mmCIF file of N, CA and C and ligand atoms in Angstrom:
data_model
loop_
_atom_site.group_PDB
_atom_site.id
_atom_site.type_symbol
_atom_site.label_atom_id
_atom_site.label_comp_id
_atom_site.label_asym_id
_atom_site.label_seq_id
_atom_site.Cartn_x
_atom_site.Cartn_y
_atom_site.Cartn_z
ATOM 1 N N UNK A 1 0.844 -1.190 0.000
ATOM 2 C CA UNK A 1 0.000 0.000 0.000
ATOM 3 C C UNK A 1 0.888 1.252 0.000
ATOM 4 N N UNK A 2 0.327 2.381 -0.709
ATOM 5 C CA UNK A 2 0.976 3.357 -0.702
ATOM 6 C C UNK A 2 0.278 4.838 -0.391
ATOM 7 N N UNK A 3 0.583 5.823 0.379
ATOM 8 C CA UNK A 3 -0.224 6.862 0.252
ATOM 9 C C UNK A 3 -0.406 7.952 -0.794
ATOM 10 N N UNK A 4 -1.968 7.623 -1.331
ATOM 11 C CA UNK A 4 -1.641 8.344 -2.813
ATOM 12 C C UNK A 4 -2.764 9.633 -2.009
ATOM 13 N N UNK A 5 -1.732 11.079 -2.812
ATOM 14 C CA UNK A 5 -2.569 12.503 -2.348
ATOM 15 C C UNK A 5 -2.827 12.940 -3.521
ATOM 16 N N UNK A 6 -4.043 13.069 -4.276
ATOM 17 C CA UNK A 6 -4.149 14.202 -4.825
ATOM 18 C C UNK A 6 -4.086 15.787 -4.491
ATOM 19 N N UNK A 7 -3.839 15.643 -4.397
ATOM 20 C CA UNK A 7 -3.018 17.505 -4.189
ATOM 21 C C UNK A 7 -3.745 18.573 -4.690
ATOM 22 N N UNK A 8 -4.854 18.832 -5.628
ATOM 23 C CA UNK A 8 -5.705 19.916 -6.343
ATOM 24 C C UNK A 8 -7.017 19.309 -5.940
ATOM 25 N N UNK A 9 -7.117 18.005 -5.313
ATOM 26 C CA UNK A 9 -8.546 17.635 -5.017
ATOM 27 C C UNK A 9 -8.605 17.617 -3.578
ATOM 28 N N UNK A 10 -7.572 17.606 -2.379
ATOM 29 C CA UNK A 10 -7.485 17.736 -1.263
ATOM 30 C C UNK A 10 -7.671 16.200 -0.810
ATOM 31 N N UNK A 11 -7.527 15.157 -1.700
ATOM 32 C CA UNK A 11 -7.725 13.581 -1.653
ATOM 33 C C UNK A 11 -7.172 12.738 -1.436
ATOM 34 N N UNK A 12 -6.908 12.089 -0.033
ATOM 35 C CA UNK A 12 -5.896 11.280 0.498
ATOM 36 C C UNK A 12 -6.509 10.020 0.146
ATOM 37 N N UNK A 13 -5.519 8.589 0.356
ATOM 38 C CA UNK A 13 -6.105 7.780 0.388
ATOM 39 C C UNK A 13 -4.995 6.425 0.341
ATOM 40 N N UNK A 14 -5.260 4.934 0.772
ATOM 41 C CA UNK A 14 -3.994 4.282 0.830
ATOM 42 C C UNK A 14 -4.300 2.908 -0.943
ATOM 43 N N UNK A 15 -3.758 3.437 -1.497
ATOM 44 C CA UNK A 15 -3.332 2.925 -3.017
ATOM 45 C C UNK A 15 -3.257 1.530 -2.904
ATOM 46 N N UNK A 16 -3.686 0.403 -3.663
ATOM 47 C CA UNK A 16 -3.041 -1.187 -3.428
ATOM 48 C C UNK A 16 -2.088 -1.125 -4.125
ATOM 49 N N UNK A 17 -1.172 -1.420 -3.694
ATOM 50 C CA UNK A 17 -0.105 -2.443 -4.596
ATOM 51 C C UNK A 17 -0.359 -3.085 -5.757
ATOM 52 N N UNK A 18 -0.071 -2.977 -6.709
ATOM 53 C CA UNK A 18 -0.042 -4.054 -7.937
ATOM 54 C C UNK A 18 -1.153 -3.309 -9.045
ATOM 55 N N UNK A 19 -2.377 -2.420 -8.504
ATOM 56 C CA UNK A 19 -3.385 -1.488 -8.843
ATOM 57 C C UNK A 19 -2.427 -0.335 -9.417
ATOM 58 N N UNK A 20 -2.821 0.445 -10.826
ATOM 59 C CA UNK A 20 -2.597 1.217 -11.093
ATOM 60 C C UNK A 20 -3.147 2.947 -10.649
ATOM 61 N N UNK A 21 -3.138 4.000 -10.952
ATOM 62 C CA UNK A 21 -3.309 4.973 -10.249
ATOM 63 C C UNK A 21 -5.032 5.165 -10.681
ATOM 64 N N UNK A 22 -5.237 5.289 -11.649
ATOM 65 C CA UNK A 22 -6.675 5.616 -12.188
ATOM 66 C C UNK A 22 -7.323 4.437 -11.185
ATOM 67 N N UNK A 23 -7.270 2.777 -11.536
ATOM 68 C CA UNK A 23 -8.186 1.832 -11.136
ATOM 69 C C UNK A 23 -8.204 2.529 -9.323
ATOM 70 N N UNK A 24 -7.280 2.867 -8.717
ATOM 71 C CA UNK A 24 -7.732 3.105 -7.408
ATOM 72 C C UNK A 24 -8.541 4.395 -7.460
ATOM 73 N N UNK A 25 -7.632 5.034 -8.218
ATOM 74 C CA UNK A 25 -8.958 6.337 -8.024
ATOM 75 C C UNK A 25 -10.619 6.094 -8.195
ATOM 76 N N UNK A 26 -10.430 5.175 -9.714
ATOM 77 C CA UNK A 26 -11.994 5.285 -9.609
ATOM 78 C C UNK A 26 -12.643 3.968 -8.550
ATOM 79 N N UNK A 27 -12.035 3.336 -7.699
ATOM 80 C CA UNK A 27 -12.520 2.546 -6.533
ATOM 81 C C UNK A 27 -12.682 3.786 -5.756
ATOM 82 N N UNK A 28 -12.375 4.673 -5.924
ATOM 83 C CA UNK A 28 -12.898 5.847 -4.711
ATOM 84 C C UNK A 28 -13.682 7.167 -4.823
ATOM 85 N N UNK A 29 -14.040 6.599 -6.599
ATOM 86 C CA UNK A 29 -15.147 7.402 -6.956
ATOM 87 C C UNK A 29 -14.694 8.830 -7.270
ATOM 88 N N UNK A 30 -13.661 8.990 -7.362
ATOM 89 C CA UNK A 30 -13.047 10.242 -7.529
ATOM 90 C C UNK A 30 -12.749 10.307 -8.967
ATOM 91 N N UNK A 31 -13.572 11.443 -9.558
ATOM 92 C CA UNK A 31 -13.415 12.129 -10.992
ATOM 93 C C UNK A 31 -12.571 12.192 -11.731
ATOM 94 N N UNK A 32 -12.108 11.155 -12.514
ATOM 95 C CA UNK A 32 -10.870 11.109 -12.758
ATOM 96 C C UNK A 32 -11.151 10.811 -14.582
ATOM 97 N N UNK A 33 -11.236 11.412 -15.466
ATOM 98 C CA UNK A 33 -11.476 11.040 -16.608
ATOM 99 C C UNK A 33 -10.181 9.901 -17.469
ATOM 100 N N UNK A 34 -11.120 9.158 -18.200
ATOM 101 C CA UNK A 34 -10.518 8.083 -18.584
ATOM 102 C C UNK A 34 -10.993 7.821 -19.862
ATOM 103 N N UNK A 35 -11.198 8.379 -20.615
ATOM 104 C CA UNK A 35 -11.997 8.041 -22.357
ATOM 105 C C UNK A 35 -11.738 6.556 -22.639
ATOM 106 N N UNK A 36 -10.633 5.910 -22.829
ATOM 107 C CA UNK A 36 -10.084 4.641 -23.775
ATOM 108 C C UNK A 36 -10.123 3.576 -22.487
ATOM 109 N N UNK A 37 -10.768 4.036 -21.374
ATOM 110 C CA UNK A 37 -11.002 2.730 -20.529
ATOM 111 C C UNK A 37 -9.467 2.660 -19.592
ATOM 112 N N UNK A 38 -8.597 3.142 -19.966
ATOM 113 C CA UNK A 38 -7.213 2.440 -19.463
ATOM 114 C C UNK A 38 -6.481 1.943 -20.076
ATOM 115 N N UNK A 39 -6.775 2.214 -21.490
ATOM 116 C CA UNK A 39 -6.067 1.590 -22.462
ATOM 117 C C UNK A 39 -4.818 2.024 -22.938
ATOM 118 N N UNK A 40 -4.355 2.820 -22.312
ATOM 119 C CA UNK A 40 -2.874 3.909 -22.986
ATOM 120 C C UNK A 40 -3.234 4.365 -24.471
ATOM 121 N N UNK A 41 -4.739 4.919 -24.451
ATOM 122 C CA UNK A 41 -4.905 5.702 -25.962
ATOM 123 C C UNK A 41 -5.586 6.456 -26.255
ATOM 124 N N UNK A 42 -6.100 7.292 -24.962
ATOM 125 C CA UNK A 42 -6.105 8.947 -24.928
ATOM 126 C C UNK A 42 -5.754 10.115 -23.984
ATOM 127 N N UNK A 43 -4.841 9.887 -23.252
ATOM 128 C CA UNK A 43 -4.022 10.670 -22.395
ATOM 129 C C UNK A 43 -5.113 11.358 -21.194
ATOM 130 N N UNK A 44 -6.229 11.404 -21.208
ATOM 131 C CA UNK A 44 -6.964 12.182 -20.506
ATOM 132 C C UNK A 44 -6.998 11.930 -19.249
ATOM 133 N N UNK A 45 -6.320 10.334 -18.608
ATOM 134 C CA UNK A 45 -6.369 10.509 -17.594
ATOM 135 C C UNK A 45 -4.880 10.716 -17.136
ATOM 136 N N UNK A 46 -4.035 11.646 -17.997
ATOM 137 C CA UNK A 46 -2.727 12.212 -17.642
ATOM 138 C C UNK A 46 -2.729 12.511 -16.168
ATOM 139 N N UNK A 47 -1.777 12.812 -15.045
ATOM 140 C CA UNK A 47 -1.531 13.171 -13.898
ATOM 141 C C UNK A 47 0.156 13.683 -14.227
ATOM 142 N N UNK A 48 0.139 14.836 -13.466
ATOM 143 C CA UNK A 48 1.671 15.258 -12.755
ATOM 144 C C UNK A 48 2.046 14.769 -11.631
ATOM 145 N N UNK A 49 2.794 14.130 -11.791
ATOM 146 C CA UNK A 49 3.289 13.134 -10.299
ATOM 147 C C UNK A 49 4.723 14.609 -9.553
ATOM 148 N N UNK A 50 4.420 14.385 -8.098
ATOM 149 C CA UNK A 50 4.644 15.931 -7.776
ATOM 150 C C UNK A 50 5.908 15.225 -6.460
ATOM 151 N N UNK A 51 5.607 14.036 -6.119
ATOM 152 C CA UNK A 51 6.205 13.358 -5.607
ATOM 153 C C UNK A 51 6.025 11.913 -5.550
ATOM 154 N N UNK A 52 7.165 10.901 -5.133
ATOM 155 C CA UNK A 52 6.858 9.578 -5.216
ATOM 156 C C UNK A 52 7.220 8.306 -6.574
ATOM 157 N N UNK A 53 7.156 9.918 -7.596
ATOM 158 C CA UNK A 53 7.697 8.773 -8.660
ATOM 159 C C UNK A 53 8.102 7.257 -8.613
ATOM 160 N N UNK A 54 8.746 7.566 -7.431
ATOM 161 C CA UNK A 54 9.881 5.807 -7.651
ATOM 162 C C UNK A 54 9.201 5.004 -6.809
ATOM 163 N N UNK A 55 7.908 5.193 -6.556
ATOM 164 C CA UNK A 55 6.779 4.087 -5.836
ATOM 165 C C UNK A 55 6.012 3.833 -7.327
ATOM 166 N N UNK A 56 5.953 3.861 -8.439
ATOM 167 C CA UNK A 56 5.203 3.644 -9.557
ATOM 168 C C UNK A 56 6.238 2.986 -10.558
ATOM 169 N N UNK A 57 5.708 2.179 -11.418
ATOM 170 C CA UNK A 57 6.108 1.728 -12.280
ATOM 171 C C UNK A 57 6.662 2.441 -13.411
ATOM 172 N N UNK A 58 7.644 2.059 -13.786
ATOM 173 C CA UNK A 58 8.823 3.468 -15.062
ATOM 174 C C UNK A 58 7.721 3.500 -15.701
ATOM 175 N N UNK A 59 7.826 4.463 -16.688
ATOM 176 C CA UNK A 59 7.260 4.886 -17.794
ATOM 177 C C UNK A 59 7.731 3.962 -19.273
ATOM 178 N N UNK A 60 6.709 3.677 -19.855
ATOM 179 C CA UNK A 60 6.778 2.447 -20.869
ATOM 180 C C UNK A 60 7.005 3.934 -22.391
ATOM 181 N N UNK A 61 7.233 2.965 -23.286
ATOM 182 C CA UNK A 61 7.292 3.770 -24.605
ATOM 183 C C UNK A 61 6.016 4.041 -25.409
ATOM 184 N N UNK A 62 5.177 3.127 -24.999
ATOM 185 C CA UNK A 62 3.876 3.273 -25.306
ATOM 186 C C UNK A 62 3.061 4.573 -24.600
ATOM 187 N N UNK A 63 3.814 4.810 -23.308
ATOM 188 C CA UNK A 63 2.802 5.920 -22.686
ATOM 189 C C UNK A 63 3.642 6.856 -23.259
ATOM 190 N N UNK A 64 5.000 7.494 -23.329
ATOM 191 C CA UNK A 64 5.288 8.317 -23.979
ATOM 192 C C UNK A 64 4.779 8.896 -25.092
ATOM 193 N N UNK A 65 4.682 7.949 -26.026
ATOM 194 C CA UNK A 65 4.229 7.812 -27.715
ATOM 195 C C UNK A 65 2.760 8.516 -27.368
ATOM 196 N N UNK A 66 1.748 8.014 -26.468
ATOM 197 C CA UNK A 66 0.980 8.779 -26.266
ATOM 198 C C UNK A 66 0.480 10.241 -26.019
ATOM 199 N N UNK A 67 1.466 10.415 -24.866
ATOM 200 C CA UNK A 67 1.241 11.702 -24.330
ATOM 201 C C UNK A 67 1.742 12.791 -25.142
ATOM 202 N N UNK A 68 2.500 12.371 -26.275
ATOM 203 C CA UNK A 68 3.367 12.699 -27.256
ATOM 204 C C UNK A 68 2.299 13.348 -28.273
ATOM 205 N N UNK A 69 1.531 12.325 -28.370
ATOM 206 C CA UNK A 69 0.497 12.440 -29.626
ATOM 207 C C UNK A 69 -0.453 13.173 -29.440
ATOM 208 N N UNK A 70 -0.865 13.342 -28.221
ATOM 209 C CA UNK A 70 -1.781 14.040 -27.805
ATOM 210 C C UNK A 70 -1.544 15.502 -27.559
ATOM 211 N N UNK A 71 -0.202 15.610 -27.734
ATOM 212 C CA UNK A 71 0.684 17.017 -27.185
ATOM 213 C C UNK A 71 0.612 17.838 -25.497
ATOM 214 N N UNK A 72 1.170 16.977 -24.545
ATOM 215 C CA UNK A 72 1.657 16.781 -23.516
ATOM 216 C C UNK A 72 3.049 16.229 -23.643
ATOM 217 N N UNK A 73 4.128 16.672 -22.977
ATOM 218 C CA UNK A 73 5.176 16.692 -22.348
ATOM 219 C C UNK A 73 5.423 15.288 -21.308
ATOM 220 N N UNK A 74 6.190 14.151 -22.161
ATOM 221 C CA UNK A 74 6.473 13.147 -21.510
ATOM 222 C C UNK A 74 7.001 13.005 -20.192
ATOM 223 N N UNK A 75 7.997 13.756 -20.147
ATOM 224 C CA UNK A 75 8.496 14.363 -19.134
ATOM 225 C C UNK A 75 8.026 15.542 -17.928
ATOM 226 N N UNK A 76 6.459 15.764 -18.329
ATOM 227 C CA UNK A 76 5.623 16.711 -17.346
ATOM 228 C C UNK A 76 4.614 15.687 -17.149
ATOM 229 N N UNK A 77 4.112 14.467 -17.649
ATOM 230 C CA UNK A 77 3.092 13.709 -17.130
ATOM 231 C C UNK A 77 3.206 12.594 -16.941
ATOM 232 N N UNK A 78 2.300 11.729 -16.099
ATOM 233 C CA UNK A 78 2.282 10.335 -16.703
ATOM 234 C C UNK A 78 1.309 9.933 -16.664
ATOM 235 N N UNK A 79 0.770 8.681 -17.376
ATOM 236 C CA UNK A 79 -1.090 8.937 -17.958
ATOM 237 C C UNK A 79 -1.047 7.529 -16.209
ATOM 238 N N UNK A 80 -2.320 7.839 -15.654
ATOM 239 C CA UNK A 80 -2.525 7.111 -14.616
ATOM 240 C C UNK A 80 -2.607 5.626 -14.636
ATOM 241 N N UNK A 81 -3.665 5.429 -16.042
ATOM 242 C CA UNK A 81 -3.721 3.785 -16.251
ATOM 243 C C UNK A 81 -2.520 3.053 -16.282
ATOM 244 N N UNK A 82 -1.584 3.717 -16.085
ATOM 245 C CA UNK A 82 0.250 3.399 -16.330
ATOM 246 C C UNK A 82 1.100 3.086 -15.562
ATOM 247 N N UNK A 83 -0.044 3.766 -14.395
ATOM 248 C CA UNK A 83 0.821 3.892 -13.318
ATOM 249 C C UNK A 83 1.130 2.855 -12.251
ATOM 250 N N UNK A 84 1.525 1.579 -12.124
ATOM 251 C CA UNK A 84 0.802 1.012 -11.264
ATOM 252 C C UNK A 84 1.851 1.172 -9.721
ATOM 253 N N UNK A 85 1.122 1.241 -8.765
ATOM 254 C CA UNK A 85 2.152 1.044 -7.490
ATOM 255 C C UNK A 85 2.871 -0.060 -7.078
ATOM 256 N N UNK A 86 4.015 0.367 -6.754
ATOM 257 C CA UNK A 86 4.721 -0.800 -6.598
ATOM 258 C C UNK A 86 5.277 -0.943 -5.143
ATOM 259 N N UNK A 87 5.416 -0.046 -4.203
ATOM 260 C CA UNK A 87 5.544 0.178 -2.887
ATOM 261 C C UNK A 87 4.837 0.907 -1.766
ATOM 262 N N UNK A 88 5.115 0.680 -0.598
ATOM 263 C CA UNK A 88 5.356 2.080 0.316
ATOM 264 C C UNK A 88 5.354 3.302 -0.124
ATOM 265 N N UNK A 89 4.702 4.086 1.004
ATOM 266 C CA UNK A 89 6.032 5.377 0.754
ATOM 267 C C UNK A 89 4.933 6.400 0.481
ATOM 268 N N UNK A 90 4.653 7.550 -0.112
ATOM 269 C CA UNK A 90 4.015 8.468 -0.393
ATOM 270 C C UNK A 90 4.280 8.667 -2.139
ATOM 271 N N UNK A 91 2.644 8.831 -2.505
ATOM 272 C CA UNK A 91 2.914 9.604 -3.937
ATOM 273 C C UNK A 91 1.953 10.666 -3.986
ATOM 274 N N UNK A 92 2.118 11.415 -4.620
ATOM 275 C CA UNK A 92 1.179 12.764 -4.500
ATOM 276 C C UNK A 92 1.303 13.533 -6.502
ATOM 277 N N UNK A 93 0.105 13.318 -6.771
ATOM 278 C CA UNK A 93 0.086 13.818 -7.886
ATOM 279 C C UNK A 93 -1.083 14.908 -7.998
ATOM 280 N N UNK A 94 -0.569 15.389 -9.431
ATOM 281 C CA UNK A 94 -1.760 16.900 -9.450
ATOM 282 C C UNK A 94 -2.816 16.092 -10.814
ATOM 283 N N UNK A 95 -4.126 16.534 -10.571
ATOM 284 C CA UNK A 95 -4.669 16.213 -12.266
ATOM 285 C C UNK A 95 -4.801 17.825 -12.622
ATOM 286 N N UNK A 96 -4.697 17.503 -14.271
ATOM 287 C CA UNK A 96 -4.610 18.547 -14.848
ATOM 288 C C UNK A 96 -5.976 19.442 -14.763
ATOM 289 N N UNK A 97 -6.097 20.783 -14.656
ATOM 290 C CA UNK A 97 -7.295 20.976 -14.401
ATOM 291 C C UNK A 97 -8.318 20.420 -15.820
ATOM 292 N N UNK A 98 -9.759 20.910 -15.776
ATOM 293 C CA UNK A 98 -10.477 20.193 -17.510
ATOM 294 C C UNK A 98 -10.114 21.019 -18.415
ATOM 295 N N UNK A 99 -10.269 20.847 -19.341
ATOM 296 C CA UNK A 99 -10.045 21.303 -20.960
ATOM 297 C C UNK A 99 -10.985 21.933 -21.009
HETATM 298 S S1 FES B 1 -7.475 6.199 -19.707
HETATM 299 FE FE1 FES B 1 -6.895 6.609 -21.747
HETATM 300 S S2 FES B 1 -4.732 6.784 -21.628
HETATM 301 FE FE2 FES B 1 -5.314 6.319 -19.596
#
């Protein structure tokens, strides 16, 4: 388990292990847009990870290629369905505000 904060939603909460960032969010009902299901193929449920990075799984080439395509900054996001936790520890990400 890990403590995941959203940070712009004021939303604490303890993350499972092995669960990616979106699937826990939406176990907690928290607004988290997701168009392609989780599929790594429309960036919308992008997040800025603000801390914690190295409790989540690296970033694949497929999510790059995405966030790429969509015109977001690989290196300013990472799409949530992507994300999955892999430890302890604290992560705290921002969602982007809506479009
Ligand atoms: S939900 Fe579409 S890329 Fe994550």
């Amino acid at each position: 388990m890990a403590t995941v904060r959203i940070e712009n939603l004021g939303i604490e909460y303890e993350g499972e292990t092995g669960w990616n960032l979106l699937e826990c969010d939406l176990l907690r009902e928290v607004d988290h847009p997701h168009d392609c299901g989780g599929n790594c193929a429309c960036s919308t449920c992008k997040v800025a990870v603000i801390l914690g990075g190295e409790n989540l799984s690296p970033q694949g080439e497929d999510e790059r290629d995405t966030l790429d395509a969509y015109g977001w900054d690989p290196d300013a996001f990472r799409l949530a369905c992507q994300c999955v936790i892999q430890g302890g520890g604290e992560i705290v990400i921002r969602l982007p505000d809506p479009e």
